[in-house]
Coordinates of C-alpha atoms and ligand atoms in Angstrom, one line a residue:
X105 CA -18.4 -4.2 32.7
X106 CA -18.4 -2.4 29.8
X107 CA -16.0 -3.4 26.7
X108 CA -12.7 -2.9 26.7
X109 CA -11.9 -0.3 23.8
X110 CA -10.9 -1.9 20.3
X111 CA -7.1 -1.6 19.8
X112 CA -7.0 -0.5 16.2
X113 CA -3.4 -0.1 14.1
X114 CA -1.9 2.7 12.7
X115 CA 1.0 1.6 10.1
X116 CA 4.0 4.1 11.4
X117 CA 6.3 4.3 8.7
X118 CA 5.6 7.4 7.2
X119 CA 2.9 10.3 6.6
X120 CA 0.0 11.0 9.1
X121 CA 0.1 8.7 11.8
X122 CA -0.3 11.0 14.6
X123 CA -3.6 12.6 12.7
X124 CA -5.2 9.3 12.2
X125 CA -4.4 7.5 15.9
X126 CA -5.9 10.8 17.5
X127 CA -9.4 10.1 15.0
X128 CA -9.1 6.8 16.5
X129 CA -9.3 8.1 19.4
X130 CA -12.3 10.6 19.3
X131 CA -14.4 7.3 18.0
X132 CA -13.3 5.2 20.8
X133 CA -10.4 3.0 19.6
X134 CA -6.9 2.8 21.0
X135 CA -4.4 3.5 18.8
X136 CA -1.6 1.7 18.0
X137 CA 1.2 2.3 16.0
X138 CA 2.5 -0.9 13.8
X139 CA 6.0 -1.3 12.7
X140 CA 6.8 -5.1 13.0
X141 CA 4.7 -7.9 12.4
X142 CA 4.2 -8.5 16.1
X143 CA 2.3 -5.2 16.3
X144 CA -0.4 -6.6 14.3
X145 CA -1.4 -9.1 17.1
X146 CA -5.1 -8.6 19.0
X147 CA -5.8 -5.2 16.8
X148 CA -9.3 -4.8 15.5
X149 CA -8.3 -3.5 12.8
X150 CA -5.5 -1.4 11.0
X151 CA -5.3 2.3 8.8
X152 CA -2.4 2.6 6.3
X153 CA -2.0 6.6 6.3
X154 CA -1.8 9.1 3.6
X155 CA 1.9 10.2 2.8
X156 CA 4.2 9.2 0.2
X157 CA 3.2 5.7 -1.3
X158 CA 6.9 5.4 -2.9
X159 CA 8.9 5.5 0.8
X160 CA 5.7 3.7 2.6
X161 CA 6.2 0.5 -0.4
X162 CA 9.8 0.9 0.5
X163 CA 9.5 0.6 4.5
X164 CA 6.6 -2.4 3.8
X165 CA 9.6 -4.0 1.9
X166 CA 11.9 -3.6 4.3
X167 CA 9.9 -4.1 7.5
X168 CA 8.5 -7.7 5.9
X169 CA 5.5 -6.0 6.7
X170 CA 3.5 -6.8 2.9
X171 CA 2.7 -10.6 4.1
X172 CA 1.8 -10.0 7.2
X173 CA -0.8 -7.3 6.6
X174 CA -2.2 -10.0 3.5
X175 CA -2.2 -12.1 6.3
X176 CA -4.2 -9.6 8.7
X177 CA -6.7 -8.8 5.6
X178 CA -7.5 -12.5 4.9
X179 CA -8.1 -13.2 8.9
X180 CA -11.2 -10.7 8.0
X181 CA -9.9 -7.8 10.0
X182 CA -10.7 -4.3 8.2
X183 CA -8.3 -1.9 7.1
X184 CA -8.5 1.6 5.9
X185 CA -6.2 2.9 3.6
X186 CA -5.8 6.9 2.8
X187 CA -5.0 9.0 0.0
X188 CA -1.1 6.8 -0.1
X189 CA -2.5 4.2 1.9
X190 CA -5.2 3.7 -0.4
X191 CA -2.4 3.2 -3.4
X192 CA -0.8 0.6 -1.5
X193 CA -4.1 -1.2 -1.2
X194 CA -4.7 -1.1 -5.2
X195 CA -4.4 -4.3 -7.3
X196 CA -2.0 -2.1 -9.7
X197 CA -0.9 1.6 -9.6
X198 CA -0.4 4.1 -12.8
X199 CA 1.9 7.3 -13.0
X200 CA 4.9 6.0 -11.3
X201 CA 3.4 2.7 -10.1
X202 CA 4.7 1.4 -6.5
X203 CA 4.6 -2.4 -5.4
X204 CA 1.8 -3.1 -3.4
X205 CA -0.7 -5.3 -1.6
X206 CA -3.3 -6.0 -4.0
X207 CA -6.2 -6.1 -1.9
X208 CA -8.6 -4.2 -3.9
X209 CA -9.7 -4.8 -7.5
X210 CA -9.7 -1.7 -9.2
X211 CA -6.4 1.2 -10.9
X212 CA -5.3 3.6 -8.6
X213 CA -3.7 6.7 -10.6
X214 CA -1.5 8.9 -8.6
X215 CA -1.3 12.2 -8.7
X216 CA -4.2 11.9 -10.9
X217 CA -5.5 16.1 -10.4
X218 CA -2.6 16.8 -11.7
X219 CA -0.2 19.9 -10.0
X220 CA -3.0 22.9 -10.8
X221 CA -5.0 21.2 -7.9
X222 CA -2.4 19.6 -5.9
X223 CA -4.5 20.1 -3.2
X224 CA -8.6 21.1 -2.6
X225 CA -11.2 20.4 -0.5
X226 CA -14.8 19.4 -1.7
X227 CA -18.1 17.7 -0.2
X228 CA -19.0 14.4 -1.2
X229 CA -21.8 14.3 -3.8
X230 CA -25.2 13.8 -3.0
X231 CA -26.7 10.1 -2.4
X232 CA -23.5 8.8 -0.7
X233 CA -23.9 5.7 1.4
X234 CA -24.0 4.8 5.1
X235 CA -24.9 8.3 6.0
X236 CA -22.2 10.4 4.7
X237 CA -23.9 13.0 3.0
X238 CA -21.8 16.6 3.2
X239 CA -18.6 14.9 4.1
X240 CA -15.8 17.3 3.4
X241 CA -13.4 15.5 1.8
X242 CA -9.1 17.0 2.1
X243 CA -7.5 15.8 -1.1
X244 CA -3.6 16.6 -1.2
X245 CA -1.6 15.5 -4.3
X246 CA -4.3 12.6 -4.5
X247 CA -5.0 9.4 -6.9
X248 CA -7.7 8.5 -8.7
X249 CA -8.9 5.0 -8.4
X250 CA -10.3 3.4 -11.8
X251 CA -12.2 0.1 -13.0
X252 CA -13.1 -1.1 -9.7
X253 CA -14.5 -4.4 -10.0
X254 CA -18.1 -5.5 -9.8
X255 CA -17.4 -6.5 -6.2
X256 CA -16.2 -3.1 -4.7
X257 CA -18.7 -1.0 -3.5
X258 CA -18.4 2.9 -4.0
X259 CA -19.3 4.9 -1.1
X260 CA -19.3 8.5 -1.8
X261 CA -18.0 10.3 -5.0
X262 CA -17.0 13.5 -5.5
X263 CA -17.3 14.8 -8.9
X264 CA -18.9 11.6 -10.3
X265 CA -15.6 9.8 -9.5
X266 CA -15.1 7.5 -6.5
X267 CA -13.3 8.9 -3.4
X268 CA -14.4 6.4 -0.7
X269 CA -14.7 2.5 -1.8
X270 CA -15.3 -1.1 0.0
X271 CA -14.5 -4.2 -1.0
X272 CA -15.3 -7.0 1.8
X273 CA -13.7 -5.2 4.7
X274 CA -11.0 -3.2 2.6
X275 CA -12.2 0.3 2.9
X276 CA -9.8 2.9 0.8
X277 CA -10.2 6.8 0.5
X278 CA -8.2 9.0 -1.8
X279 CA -8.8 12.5 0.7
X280 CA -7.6 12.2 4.2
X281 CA -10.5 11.8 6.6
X282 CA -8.1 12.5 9.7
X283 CA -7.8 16.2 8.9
X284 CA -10.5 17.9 10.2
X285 CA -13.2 16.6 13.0
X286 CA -15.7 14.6 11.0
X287 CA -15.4 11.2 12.9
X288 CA -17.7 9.3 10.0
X289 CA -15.3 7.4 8.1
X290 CA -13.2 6.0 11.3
X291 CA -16.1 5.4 12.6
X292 CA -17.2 3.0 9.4
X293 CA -13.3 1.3 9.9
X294 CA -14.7 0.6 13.6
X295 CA -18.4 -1.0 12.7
X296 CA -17.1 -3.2 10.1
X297 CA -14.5 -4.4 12.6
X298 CA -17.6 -5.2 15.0
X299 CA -19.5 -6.7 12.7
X300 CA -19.5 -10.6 12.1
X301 CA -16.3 -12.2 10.7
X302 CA -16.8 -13.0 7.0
X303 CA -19.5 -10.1 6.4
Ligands
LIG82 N1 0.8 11.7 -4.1 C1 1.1 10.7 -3.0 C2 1.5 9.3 -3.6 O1 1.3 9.1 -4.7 C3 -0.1 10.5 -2.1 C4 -0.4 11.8 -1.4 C5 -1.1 11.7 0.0 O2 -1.1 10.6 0.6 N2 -1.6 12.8 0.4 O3 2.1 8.6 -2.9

């Protein structure tokens, strides 16, 4: 009998749910949407969608979602955070910093392109890992993410600076890989949830 597909989370409190559980889709997860702790049980793993990282700290706060989803990182089940989702993932946040969960060692800067490119699209520079070469990377009102420790991994770059990092089974992008129909870096949240706990 074949597999039963992964169930994999989509934190629903604000920004582009419905963009990222129809990605999870086109790779073969079922979607879920999170918004209580209970949620969180049997999924594979969990994205934290781009929006607006101020109102999704907020909801986290509110929901008593923040230890939970610690919890869910340190049981070794992968998360992807985008664009806002990434900034919630950061150890610490310039330019308006947000509380968040600390689960990957490096600065995120929001807004870091500043309001001339609020929003552009680019492909990934050359050499990026794990077969993503010409990704085409949506990047709306996005952060930067500086002095990554030696432990996270970068991915793919765009402009010499980081867009798509990994640290253990913490994958964060500043561009929104759900716009669009390149399935690659979904599909990367869904192997490191298949792969051996701990790697
Ligand atoms: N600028 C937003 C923030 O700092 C992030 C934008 C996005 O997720 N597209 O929260």
């Amino acid at each position: 009998m074949p597999a039963a597909p992964p169930r994999v989370g989509v934190l629903a409190i604000q920004g582009d749910v419905e963009a990222h559980a129809r990605a999870l889709a086109r790779v073969g997860a079922t979607p879920v949407r999170v918004r209580r702790e209970k949620e969180l049980d049997g999924l594979a793993a969990l994205v934290l969608p781009g929006g607006e990282s101020t109102t999704i700290s907020k909801g986290l706060a509110r929901l008593g979602l923040a230890e939970p989803l610690r919890e869910f990182a340190s049981s070794g089940r992968p998360l992807l955070g985008t664009c806002a989702g990434a900034i919630l993932l950061a150890r610490a946040v310039e330019n308006h910093p947000v509380p968040t969960l600390g689960l990957l060692d490096l600065v995120a800067v929001r807004n870091a392109y500043g309001t001339q490119v609020d929003s552009f699209a680019a492909e990934v520079d050359p050499g990026a890992a794990h077969g993503l070469d010409g990704l085409r990377c949506v990047f709306i009102r996005a952060p930067q993410l500086r002095h990554p420790d030696a432990d996270v991994e970068v991915l793919a770059r765009v402009g010499g600076r980081p867009v798509l990092v990994r640290q253990g089974r913490v994958l964060a992008a500043t561009f929104h890989p759900e716009l669009g129909d390149d399935p690659r870096v979904h599909a990367l949240l869904l192997e490191s949830a298949a792969g051996p706990a701990g790697a």
